[in-house]
Structure formats: C-alpha cells, structure tokens
PDB file of N, CA and C in Angstrom:
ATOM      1  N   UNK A   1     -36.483  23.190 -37.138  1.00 73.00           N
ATOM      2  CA  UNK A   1     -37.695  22.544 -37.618  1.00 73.00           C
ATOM      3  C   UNK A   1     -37.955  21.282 -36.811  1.00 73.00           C
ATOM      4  N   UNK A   2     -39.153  20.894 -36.775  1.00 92.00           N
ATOM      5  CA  UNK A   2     -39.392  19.782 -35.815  1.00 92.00           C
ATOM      6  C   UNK A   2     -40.030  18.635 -37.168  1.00 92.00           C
ATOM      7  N   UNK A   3     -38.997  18.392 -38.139  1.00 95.00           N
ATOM      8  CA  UNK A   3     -39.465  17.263 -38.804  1.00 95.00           C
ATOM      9  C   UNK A   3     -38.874  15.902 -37.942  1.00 95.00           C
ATOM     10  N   UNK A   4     -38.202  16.151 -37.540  1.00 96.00           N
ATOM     11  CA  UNK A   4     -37.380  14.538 -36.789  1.00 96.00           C
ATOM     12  C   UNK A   4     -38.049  14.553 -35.637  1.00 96.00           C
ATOM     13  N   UNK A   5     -38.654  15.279 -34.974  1.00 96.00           N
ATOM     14  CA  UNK A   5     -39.572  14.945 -33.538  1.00 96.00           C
ATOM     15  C   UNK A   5     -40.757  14.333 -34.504  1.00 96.00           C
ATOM     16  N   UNK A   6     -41.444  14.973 -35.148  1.00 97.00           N
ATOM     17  CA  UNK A   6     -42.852  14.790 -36.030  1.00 97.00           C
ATOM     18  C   UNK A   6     -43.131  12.859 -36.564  1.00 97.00           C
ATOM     19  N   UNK A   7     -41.687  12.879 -37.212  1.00 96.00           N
ATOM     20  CA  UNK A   7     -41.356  11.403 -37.917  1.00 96.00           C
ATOM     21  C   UNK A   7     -41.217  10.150 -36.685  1.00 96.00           C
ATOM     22  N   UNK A   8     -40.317  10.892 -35.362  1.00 96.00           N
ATOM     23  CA  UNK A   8     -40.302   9.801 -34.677  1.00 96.00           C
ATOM     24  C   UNK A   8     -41.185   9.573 -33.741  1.00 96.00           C
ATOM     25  N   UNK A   9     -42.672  10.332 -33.173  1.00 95.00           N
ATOM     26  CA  UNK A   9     -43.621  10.293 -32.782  1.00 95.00           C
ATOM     27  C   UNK A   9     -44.317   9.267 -33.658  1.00 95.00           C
ATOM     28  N   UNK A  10     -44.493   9.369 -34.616  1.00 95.00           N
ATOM     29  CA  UNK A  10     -44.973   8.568 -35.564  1.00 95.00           C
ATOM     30  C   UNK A  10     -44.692   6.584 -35.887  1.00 95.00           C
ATOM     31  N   UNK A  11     -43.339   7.151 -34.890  1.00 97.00           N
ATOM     32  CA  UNK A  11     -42.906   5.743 -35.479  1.00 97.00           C
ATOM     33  C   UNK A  11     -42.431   5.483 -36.859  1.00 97.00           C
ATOM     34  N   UNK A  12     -42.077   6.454 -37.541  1.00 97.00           N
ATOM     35  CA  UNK A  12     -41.581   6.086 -39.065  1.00 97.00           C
ATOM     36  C   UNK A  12     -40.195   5.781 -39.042  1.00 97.00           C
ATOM     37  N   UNK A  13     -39.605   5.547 -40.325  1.00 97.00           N
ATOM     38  CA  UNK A  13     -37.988   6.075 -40.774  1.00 97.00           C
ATOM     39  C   UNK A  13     -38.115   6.745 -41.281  1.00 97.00           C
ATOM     40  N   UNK A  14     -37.005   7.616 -41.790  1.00 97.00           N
ATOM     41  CA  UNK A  14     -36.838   8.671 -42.966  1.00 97.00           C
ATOM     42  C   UNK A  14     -37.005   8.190 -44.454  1.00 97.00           C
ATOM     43  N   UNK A  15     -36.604   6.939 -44.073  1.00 98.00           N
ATOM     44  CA  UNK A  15     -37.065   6.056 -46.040  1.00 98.00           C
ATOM     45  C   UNK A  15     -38.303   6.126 -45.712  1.00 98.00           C
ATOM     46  N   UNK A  16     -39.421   5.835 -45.098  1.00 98.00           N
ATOM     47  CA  UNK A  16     -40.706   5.418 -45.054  1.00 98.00           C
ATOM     48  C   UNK A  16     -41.395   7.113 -45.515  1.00 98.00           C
ATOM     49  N   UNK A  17     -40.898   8.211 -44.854  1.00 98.00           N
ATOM     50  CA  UNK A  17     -41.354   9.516 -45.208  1.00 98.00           C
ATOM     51  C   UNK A  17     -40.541   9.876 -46.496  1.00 98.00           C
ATOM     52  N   UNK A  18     -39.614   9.474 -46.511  1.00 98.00           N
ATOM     53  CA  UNK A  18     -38.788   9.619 -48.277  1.00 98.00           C
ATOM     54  C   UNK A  18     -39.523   8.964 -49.133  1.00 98.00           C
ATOM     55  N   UNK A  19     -40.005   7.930 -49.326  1.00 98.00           N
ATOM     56  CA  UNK A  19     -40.880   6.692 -50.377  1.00 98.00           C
ATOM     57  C   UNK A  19     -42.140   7.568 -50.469  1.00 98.00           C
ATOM     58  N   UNK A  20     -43.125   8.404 -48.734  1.00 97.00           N
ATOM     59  CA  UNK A  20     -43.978   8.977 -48.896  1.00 97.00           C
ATOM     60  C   UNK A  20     -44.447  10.182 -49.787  1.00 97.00           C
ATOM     61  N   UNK A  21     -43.051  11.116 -49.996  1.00 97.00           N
ATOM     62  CA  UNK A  21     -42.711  11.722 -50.290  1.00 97.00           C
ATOM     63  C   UNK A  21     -41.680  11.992 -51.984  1.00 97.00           C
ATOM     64  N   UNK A  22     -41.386  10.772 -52.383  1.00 97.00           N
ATOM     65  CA  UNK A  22     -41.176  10.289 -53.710  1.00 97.00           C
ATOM     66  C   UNK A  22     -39.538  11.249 -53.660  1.00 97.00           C
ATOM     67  N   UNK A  23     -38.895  10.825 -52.641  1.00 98.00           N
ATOM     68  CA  UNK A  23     -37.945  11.826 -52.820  1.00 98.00           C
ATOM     69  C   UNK A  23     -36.640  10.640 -52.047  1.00 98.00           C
ATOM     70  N   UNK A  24     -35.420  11.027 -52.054  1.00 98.00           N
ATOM     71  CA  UNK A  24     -34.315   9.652 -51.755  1.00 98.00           C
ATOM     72  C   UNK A  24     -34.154  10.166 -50.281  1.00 98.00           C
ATOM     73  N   UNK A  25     -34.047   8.777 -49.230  1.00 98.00           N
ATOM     74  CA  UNK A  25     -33.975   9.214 -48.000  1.00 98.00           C
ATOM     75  C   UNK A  25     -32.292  10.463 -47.735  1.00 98.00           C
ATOM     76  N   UNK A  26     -31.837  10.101 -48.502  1.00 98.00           N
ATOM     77  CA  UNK A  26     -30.853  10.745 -48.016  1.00 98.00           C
ATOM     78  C   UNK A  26     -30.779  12.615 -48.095  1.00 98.00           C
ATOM     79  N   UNK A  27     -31.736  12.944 -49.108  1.00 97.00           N
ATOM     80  CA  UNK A  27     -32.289  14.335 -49.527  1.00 97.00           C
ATOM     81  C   UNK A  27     -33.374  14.389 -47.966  1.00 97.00           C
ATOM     82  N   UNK A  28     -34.124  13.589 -48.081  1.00 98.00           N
ATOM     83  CA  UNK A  28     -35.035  13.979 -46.815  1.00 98.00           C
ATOM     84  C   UNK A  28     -33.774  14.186 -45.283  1.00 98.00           C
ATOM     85  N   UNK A  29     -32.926  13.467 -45.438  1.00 97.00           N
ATOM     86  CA  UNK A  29     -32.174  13.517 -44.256  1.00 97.00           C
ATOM     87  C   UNK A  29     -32.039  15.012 -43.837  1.00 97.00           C
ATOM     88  N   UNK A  30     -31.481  15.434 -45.445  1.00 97.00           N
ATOM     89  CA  UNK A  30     -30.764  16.840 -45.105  1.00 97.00           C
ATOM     90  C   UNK A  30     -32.168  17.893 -44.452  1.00 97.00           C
ATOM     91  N   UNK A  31     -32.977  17.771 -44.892  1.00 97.00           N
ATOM     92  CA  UNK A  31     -34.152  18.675 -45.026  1.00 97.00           C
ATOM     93  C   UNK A  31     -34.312  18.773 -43.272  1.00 97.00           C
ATOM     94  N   UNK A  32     -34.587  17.587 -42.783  1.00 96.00           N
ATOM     95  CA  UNK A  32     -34.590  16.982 -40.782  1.00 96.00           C
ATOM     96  C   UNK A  32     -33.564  18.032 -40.127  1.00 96.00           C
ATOM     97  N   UNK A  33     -31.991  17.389 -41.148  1.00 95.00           N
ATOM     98  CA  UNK A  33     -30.905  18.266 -40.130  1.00 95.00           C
ATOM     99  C   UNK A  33     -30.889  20.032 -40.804  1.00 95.00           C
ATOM    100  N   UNK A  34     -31.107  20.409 -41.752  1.00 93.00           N
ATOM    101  CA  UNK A  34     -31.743  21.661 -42.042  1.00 93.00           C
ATOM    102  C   UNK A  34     -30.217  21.887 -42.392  1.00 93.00           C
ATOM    103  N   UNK A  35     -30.176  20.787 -43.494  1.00 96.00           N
ATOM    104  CA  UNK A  35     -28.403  21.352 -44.160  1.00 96.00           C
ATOM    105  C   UNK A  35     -29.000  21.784 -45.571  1.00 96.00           C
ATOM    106  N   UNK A  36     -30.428  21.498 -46.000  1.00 96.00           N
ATOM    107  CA  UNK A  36     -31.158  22.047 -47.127  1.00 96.00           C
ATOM    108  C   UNK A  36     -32.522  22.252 -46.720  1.00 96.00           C
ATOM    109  N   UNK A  37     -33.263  23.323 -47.616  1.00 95.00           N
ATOM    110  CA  UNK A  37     -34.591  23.939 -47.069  1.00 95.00           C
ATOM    111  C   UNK A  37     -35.758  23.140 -47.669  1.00 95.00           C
ATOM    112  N   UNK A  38     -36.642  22.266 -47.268  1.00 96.00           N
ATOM    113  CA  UNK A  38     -37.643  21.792 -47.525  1.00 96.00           C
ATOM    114  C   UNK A  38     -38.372  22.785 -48.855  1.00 96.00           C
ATOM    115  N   UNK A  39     -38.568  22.409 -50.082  1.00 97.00           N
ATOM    116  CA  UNK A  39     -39.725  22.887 -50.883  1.00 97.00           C
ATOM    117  C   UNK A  39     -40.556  23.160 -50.367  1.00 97.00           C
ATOM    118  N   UNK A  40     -41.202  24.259 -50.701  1.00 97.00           N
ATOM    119  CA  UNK A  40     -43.032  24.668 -50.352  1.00 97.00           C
ATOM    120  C   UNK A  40     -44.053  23.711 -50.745  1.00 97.00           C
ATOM    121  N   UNK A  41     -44.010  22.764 -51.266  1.00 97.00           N
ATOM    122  CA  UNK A  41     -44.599  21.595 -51.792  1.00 97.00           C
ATOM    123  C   UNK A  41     -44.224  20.400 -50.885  1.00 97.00           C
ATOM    124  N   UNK A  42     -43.630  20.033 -50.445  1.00 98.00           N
ATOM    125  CA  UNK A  42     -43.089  19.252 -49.418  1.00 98.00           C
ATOM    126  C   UNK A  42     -43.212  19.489 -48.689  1.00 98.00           C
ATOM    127  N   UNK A  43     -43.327  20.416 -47.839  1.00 97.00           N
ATOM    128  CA  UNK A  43     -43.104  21.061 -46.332  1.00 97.00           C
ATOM    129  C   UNK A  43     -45.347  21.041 -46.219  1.00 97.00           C
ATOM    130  N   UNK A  44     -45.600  21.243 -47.604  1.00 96.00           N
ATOM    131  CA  UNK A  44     -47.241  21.116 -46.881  1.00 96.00           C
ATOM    132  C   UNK A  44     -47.937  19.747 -47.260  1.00 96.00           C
ATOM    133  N   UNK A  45     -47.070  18.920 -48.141  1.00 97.00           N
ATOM    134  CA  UNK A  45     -47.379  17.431 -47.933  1.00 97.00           C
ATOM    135  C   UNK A  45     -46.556  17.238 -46.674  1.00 97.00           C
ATOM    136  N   UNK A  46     -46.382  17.228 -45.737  1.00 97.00           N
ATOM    137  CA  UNK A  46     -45.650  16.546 -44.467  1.00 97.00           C
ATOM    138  C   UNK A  46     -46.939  17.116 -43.287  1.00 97.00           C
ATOM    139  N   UNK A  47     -47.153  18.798 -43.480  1.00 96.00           N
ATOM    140  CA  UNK A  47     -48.126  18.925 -42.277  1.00 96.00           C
ATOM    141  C   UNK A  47     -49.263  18.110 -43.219  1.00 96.00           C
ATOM    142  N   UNK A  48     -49.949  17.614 -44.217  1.00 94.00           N
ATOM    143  CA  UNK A  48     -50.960  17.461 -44.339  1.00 94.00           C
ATOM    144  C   UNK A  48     -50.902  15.576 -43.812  1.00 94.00           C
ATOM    145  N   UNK A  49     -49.578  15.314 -43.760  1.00 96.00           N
ATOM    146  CA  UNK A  49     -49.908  13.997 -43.570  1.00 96.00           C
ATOM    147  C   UNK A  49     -49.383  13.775 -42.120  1.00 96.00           C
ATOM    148  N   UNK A  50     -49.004  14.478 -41.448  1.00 96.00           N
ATOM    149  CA  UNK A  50     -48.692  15.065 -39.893  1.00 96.00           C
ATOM    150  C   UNK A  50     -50.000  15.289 -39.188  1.00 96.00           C
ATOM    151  N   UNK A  51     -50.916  15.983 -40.167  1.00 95.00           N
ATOM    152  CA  UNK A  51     -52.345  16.749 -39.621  1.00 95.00           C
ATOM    153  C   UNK A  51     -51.856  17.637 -38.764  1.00 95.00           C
ATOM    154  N   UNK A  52     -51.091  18.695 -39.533  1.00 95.00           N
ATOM    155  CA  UNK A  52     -50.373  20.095 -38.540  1.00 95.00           C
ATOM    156  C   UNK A  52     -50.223  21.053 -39.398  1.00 95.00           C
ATOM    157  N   UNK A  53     -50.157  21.883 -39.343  1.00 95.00           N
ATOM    158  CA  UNK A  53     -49.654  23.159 -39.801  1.00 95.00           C
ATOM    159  C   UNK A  53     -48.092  23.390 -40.411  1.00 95.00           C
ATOM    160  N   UNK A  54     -47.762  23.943 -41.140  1.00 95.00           N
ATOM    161  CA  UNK A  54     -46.327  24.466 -41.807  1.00 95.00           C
ATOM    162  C   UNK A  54     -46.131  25.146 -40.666  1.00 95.00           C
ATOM    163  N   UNK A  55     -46.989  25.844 -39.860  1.00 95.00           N
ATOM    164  CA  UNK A  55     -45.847  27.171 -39.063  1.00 95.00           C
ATOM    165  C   UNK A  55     -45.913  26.127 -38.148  1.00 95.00           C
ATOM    166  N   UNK A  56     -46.299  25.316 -37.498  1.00 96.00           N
ATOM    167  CA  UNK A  56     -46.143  24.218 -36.432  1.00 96.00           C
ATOM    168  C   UNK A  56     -44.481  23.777 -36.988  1.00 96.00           C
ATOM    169  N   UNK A  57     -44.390  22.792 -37.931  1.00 96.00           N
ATOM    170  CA  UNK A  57     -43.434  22.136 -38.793  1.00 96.00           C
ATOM    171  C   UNK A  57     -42.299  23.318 -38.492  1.00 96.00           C
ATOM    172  N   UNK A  58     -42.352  24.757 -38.912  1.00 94.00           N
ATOM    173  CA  UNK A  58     -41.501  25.901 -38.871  1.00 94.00           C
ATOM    174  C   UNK A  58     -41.120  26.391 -37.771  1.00 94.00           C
ATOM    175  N   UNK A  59     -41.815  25.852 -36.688  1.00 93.00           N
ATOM    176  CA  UNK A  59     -41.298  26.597 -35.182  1.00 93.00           C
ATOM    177  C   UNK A  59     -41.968  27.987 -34.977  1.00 93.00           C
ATOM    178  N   UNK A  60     -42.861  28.439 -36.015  1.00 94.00           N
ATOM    179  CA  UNK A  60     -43.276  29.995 -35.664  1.00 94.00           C
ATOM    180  C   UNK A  60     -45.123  29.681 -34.787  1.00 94.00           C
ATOM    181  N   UNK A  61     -45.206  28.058 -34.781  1.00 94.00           N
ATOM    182  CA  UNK A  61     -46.416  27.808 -33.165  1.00 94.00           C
ATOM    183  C   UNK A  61     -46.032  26.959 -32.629  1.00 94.00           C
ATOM    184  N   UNK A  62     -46.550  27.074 -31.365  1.00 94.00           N
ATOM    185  CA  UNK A  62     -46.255  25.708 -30.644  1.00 94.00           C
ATOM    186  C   UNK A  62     -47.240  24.914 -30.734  1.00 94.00           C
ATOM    187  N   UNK A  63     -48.669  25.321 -31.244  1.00 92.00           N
ATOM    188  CA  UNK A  63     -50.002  24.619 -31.244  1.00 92.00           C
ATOM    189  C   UNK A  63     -49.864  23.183 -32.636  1.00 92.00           C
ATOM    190  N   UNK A  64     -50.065  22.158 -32.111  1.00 91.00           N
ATOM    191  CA  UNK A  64     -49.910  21.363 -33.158  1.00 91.00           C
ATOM    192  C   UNK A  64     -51.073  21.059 -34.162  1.00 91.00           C
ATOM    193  N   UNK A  65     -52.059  21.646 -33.291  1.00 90.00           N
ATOM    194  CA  UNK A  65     -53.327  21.296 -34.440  1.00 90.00           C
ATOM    195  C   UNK A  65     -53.744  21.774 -35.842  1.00 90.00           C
ATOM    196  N   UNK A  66     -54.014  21.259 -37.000  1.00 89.00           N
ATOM    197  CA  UNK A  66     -54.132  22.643 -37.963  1.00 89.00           C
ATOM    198  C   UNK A  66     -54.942  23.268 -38.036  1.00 89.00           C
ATOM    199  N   UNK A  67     -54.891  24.187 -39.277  1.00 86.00           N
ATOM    200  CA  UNK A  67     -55.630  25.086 -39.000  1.00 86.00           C
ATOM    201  C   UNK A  67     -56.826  24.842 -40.051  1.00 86.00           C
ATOM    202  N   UNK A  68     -58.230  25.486 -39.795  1.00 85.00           N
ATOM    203  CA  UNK A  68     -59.198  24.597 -39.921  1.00 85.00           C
ATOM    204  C   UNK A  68     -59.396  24.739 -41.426  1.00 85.00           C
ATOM    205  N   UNK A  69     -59.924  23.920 -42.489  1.00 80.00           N
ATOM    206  CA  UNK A  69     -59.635  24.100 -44.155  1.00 80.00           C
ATOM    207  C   UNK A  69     -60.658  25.760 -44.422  1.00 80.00           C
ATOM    208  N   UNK A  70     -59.893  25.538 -45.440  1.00 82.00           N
ATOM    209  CA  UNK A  70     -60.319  26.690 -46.321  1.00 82.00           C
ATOM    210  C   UNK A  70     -61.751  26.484 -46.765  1.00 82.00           C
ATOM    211  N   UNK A  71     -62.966  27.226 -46.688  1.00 79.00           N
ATOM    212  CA  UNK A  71     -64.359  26.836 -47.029  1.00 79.00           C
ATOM    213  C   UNK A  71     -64.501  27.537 -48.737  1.00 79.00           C
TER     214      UNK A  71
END
C-alpha cells in the first residue's frame, strides 16, 4: 500500500493522519506497515482526503487521480 509515500508527500505525521482519522497513531502505524488491514471506512476517508482513489491507495493503479463522483 502506498499510505506512507501518500502521508509523506504531504508533509504530515502519522499522529496528524491518526487525530485526522480519530484513530491512535500507533493503530495507523500498523495499517502504513500492513501488519493490520485498513477498514473500508478508513481506507476511503484517506483517498478522499488524498484526492485519490482506494485502488490508487491499493496498488491495483498507478494513476493517482480519482475517479470522477458519482452523478
């Protein structure tokens, strides 16, 4: 998963996306090193505040842009 490229492009910490995310940095840690699986609820608050896609976030695109909303 490319959450730790995503966060440090950004310039964040992992507390700053943990606080974002209402969750303890040390749970977000694991989620980065993929020693636990991001929630489906989490994983699309991160592309929505990324402005990317889950399959971007997932490695299944390389395109970072998302995809365009639902009408």
């Amino acid at each position: 998963m490319r959450l730790r490229d995503l966060r440090e492009d950004s310039d964040i910490t992992q507390k700053e996306i943990a606080d974002y995310l209402h969750i303890k940095q040390n749970t977000y840690s694991q989620y980065e090193n993929g020693q636990r699986q991001i929630p489906l609820p989490l994983l699309i608050s991160l592309a929505k505040y990324y402005k990317t896609s889950t399959d971007y976030i997932l490695g299944l695109t390389d395109i970072r842009a998302p995809y365009p909303p639902k009408q």
